[in-house]
CSV table of C-alpha atoms in Angstrom, one decimal:
chain,number,residue,atom,x,y,z
A,914,SER,CA,61.7,15.8,-49.7
A,915,GLN,CA,61.1,18.6,-52.2
A,916,THR,CA,63.8,21.5,-52.8
A,917,ILE,CA,63.6,24.6,-55.1
A,918,HIS,CA,67.1,26.8,-55.1
A,919,GLN,CA,67.3,29.8,-56.8
A,920,TRP,CA,71.0,31.4,-58.0
A,921,PRO,CA,72.7,33.7,-57.6
A,922,ALA,CA,71.4,35.1,-54.0
A,923,THR,CA,72.6,38.4,-54.6
A,924,LEU,CA,72.9,40.0,-57.8
A,925,VAL,CA,73.8,44.2,-58.8
A,926,GLN,CA,73.7,45.3,-61.8
A,927,PRO,CA,74.2,48.5,-64.2
A,928,VAL,CA,71.2,50.0,-66.3
A,929,GLY,CA,71.2,48.1,-69.9
A,930,SER,CA,72.6,44.9,-68.8
A,931,PRO,CA,71.4,41.9,-69.2
A,932,LEU,CA,69.9,39.4,-66.5
A,933,SER,CA,70.0,35.6,-65.8
A,934,LEU,CA,68.2,34.2,-62.9
A,935,GLU,CA,67.9,30.4,-62.4
A,936,CYS,CA,65.8,28.5,-60.2
A,937,THR,CA,66.2,24.8,-60.1
A,938,VAL,CA,63.8,22.2,-58.3
A,939,GLU,CA,64.6,18.3,-56.8
A,940,GLY,CA,62.4,16.0,-55.8
A,941,THR,CA,59.4,16.4,-58.3
A,942,SER,CA,58.5,16.2,-61.9
A,943,ASN,CA,56.6,17.8,-63.8
A,944,PRO,CA,55.6,21.2,-61.3
A,945,ASN,CA,54.0,24.3,-61.7
A,946,LEU,CA,56.6,27.2,-61.8
A,947,TYR,CA,56.0,30.5,-61.4
A,948,TRP,CA,58.8,33.8,-61.1
A,949,TYR,CA,57.3,36.6,-58.8
A,950,ARG,CA,59.0,39.6,-57.8
A,951,GLN,CA,58.7,41.6,-55.3
A,952,ALA,CA,59.6,45.5,-54.6
A,953,ALA,CA,60.6,47.1,-51.4
A,954,GLY,CA,57.6,46.9,-48.8
A,955,ARG,CA,55.2,45.7,-51.3
A,956,GLY,CA,53.3,42.4,-52.2
A,957,LEU,CA,54.2,39.4,-54.7
A,958,GLN,CA,53.6,40.5,-58.4
A,959,LEU,CA,53.2,37.2,-60.3
A,960,LEU,CA,55.4,37.7,-63.8
A,961,PHE,CA,55.3,34.0,-65.3
A,962,TYR,CA,54.2,30.5,-64.8
A,963,SER,CA,55.4,27.6,-66.5
A,964,VAL,CA,53.3,24.1,-66.3
A,965,GLY,CA,55.6,22.5,-68.8
A,966,ILE,CA,58.7,23.0,-71.1
A,967,GLY,CA,58.8,25.2,-73.3
A,968,GLN,CA,55.3,26.7,-72.3
A,969,ILE,CA,55.2,30.0,-70.6
A,970,SER,CA,52.4,32.8,-69.6
A,971,SER,CA,53.3,36.3,-69.0
A,972,GLU,CA,51.3,37.8,-66.1
A,973,VAL,CA,52.7,41.6,-66.6
A,974,PRO,CA,54.4,43.3,-70.3
A,975,GLN,CA,57.9,44.0,-69.3
A,976,ASN,CA,61.4,43.5,-70.7
A,977,LEU,CA,61.5,40.5,-69.2
A,978,SER,CA,61.4,36.8,-70.3
A,979,ALA,CA,61.1,33.1,-69.1
A,980,SER,CA,62.1,29.9,-70.1
A,981,ARG,CA,61.8,26.5,-69.2
A,982,PRO,CA,64.2,24.4,-70.9
A,983,GLN,CA,63.8,21.2,-69.0
A,984,ASP,CA,61.3,19.9,-66.8
A,985,ARG,CA,62.6,21.1,-63.3
A,986,GLN,CA,64.3,24.1,-64.5
A,987,PHE,CA,63.0,28.0,-65.2
A,988,ILE,CA,65.1,31.1,-66.0
A,989,LEU,CA,64.4,34.5,-65.6
A,990,SER,CA,66.0,36.8,-68.1
A,991,SER,CA,66.2,40.7,-70.0
A,992,LYS,CA,68.1,41.7,-72.3
A,993,LYS,CA,68.3,45.3,-70.6
A,994,LEU,CA,67.8,46.0,-67.5
A,995,LEU,CA,65.9,49.0,-65.9
A,996,LEU,CA,66.3,50.6,-62.8
A,997,SER,CA,62.5,49.9,-62.3
A,998,ASP,CA,63.4,46.2,-62.2
A,999,SER,CA,64.7,46.5,-59.1
A,1000,GLY,CA,63.5,43.7,-56.7
A,1001,PHE,CA,63.6,40.5,-54.6
A,1002,TYR,CA,62.6,37.9,-57.3
A,1003,LEU,CA,61.2,34.7,-55.8
A,1004,CYS,CA,60.3,31.1,-58.0
A,1005,ALA,CA,58.0,28.8,-56.5
A,1006,TRP,CA,56.3,25.7,-57.3
A,1007,THR,CA,53.1,24.4,-56.9
A,1008,GLY,CA,52.9,21.0,-54.9
A,1009,GLY,CA,51.0,19.3,-52.0
A,1010,GLY,CA,47.3,17.9,-52.1
A,1011,GLY,CA,46.4,21.8,-51.5
A,1012,GLY,CA,47.7,23.3,-54.1
A,1013,GLU,CA,50.4,24.7,-51.9
A,1014,GLN,CA,53.1,27.1,-53.7
A,1015,PHE,CA,56.6,26.8,-51.7
A,1016,PHE,CA,59.1,29.2,-52.5
A,1017,GLY,CA,63.0,29.3,-53.3
A,1018,PRO,CA,65.2,31.2,-51.2
A,1019,GLY,CA,64.9,34.3,-53.7
A,1020,THR,CA,67.3,36.8,-55.5
A,1021,ARG,CA,67.9,40.2,-54.2
A,1022,LEU,CA,68.5,42.3,-57.4
A,1023,THR,CA,69.5,45.9,-57.4
A,1024,VAL,CA,70.1,47.7,-61.0
A,1025,LEU,CA,72.5,50.6,-60.5
B,419,GLN,CA,41.0,42.6,-61.1
B,420,LYS,CA,40.8,40.9,-58.3
B,421,GLU,CA,42.1,42.1,-55.4
B,422,VAL,CA,43.2,40.7,-52.1
B,423,GLU,CA,43.7,43.3,-49.0
B,424,GLN,CA,45.5,43.2,-45.8
B,425,ASN,CA,45.9,45.7,-43.3
B,426,SER,CA,49.6,47.0,-44.0
B,427,GLY,CA,49.9,47.7,-40.2
B,428,PRO,CA,52.6,47.5,-38.0
B,429,LEU,CA,50.3,45.6,-35.8
B,430,SER,CA,52.2,45.4,-32.2
B,431,VAL,CA,51.1,42.8,-29.8
B,432,PRO,CA,52.3,41.9,-26.0
B,433,GLU,CA,54.6,38.7,-26.1
B,434,GLY,CA,51.5,36.0,-25.1
B,435,ALA,CA,48.9,38.2,-26.4
B,436,ILE,CA,46.6,36.4,-29.5
B,437,ALA,CA,47.7,38.1,-32.6
B,438,SER,CA,44.5,38.3,-35.1
B,439,LEU,CA,45.4,39.1,-38.8
B,440,ASN,CA,43.0,40.0,-41.3
B,441,CYS,CA,42.4,39.9,-45.3
B,442,THR,CA,39.5,39.8,-47.6
B,443,TYR,CA,39.4,39.1,-50.8
B,444,SER,CA,37.3,40.3,-54.3
B,445,ASP,CA,37.3,37.3,-56.0
B,446,ARG,CA,33.5,35.3,-55.1
B,447,GLY,CA,34.3,32.4,-56.5
B,448,SER,CA,37.7,31.4,-54.4
B,449,GLN,CA,38.1,28.5,-53.1
B,450,SER,CA,41.5,28.0,-51.8
B,451,PHE,CA,43.0,30.5,-48.7
B,452,PHE,CA,46.7,30.2,-47.4
B,453,TRP,CA,48.4,31.9,-45.1
B,454,TYR,CA,52.8,32.9,-44.9
B,455,ARG,CA,55.1,34.7,-42.7
B,456,GLN,CA,57.7,36.5,-44.3
B,457,TYR,CA,61.0,37.2,-42.2
B,458,SER,CA,62.7,40.3,-43.5
B,459,GLY,CA,64.7,39.8,-46.1
B,460,LYS,CA,63.4,36.1,-46.6
B,461,SER,CA,61.2,34.5,-48.4
B,462,PRO,CA,57.5,33.8,-47.6
B,463,GLU,CA,57.0,30.1,-46.1
B,464,LEU,CA,53.9,28.5,-45.6
B,465,ILE,CA,51.8,28.6,-42.6
B,466,MET,CA,48.9,27.1,-42.9
B,467,PHE,CA,45.7,26.9,-45.6
B,468,ILE,CA,42.1,26.3,-45.7
B,469,TYR,CA,39.1,25.4,-48.1
B,470,SER,CA,36.3,25.4,-46.1
B,471,ASN,CA,34.4,27.4,-44.0
B,472,GLY,CA,34.8,27.6,-40.4
B,473,ASP,CA,38.0,26.9,-37.9
B,474,LYS,CA,41.4,25.4,-38.9
B,475,GLU,CA,43.6,24.8,-36.2
B,476,ASP,CA,47.6,23.5,-36.1
B,477,GLY,CA,49.3,24.5,-33.0
B,478,ARG,CA,49.4,28.3,-31.8
B,479,PHE,CA,48.0,29.2,-35.2
B,480,THR,CA,44.2,29.4,-36.2
B,481,ALA,CA,42.6,30.4,-40.0
B,482,GLN,CA,39.3,31.1,-40.1
B,483,LEU,CA,37.2,31.5,-43.2
B,484,ASN,CA,33.9,32.8,-43.6
B,485,LYS,CA,33.3,32.7,-47.7
B,486,ALA,CA,30.1,34.5,-47.4
B,487,SER,CA,31.9,37.7,-45.8
B,488,GLN,CA,35.2,37.2,-48.5
B,489,TYR,CA,37.1,37.3,-44.8
B,490,VAL,CA,39.9,35.0,-43.6
B,491,SER,CA,42.1,35.9,-41.1
B,492,LEU,CA,45.0,33.9,-39.0
B,493,LEU,CA,45.0,34.0,-35.0
B,494,ILE,CA,48.4,33.7,-33.4
B,495,ARG,CA,47.9,32.4,-29.9
B,496,ASP,CA,51.0,33.1,-27.0
B,497,SER,CA,52.2,35.1,-29.3
B,498,GLN,CA,56.2,35.8,-29.5
B,499,PRO,CA,58.9,37.7,-30.4
B,500,SER,CA,59.8,35.5,-33.0
B,501,ASP,CA,56.4,35.4,-34.4
B,502,SER,CA,57.4,39.4,-35.7
B,503,ALA,CA,57.4,39.0,-39.4
B,504,THR,CA,55.3,40.3,-42.2
B,505,TYR,CA,52.2,37.9,-42.9
B,506,LEU,CA,51.1,37.2,-46.9
B,507,CYS,CA,47.2,36.0,-47.4
B,508,ALA,CA,46.9,34.0,-50.6
B,509,VAL,CA,43.9,33.1,-52.7
B,510,VAL,CA,43.4,30.6,-55.1
B,511,ASN,CA,39.9,30.5,-57.4
B,512,TYR,CA,39.8,26.5,-59.1
B,513,GLY,CA,42.5,26.0,-61.6
B,514,GLN,CA,44.0,29.7,-61.6
B,515,ASN,CA,46.5,31.2,-60.3
B,516,PHE,CA,47.3,32.5,-56.4
B,517,VAL,CA,46.9,36.2,-55.7
B,518,PHE,CA,48.7,37.6,-52.7
B,519,GLY,CA,47.7,40.6,-50.0
B,520,PRO,CA,50.2,43.2,-49.6
B,521,GLY,CA,51.0,42.0,-46.4
B,522,THR,CA,50.8,43.1,-42.7
B,523,ARG,CA,53.8,43.2,-40.5
B,524,LEU,CA,53.6,42.0,-36.7
B,525,SER,CA,56.0,43.3,-34.1
B,526,VAL,CA,55.2,41.2,-31.1
B,527,LEU,CA,57.2,42.8,-27.7
B,528,PRO,CA,58.8,41.5,-25.3
């Protein structure tokens, strides 16, 4: 069966520091991968999606970037974090016969 | 701008009652509709999806879709305190990305 991993689970970073969040998927090949952010008490905001290695589409202009160095690995990065980057970061992949999205456990980021 | 709207709640129902969660969407070309449950501090988990007009049942859950009215709902029968969570509606047009609603917070009172 397919599983999706994210790490770290929680992260506290100072403003202006760099960021690297990692997501890996097991049990499937060539998945569509997504990064979402969920601010406290808010809905899901799509940040990036990828349909293959090296293929990244950005939904929202910001100080974040994404990369997909391997088929089942998706990385979210920033060179300098802002206070507004705080939130719950979720990685997801699309699978199943109905095009369903499945989410990883998430990374809770607090920028101080 | 494609939008998905949900009442933020909280929706409070007594244990054993039917909880009714509603969602409206703006993109008339939407084809797939998903309901997710999100417990506080956790990631969303898929409950069920629906494509065709009408009802689809899965255990205590029933999804209802009316494309003409651009409306999808989720009914939870025999609500339990463990159903207390935020319920997210998601809508997809073919070949495009998911659009999520802001979620409805459900509280099932013992």
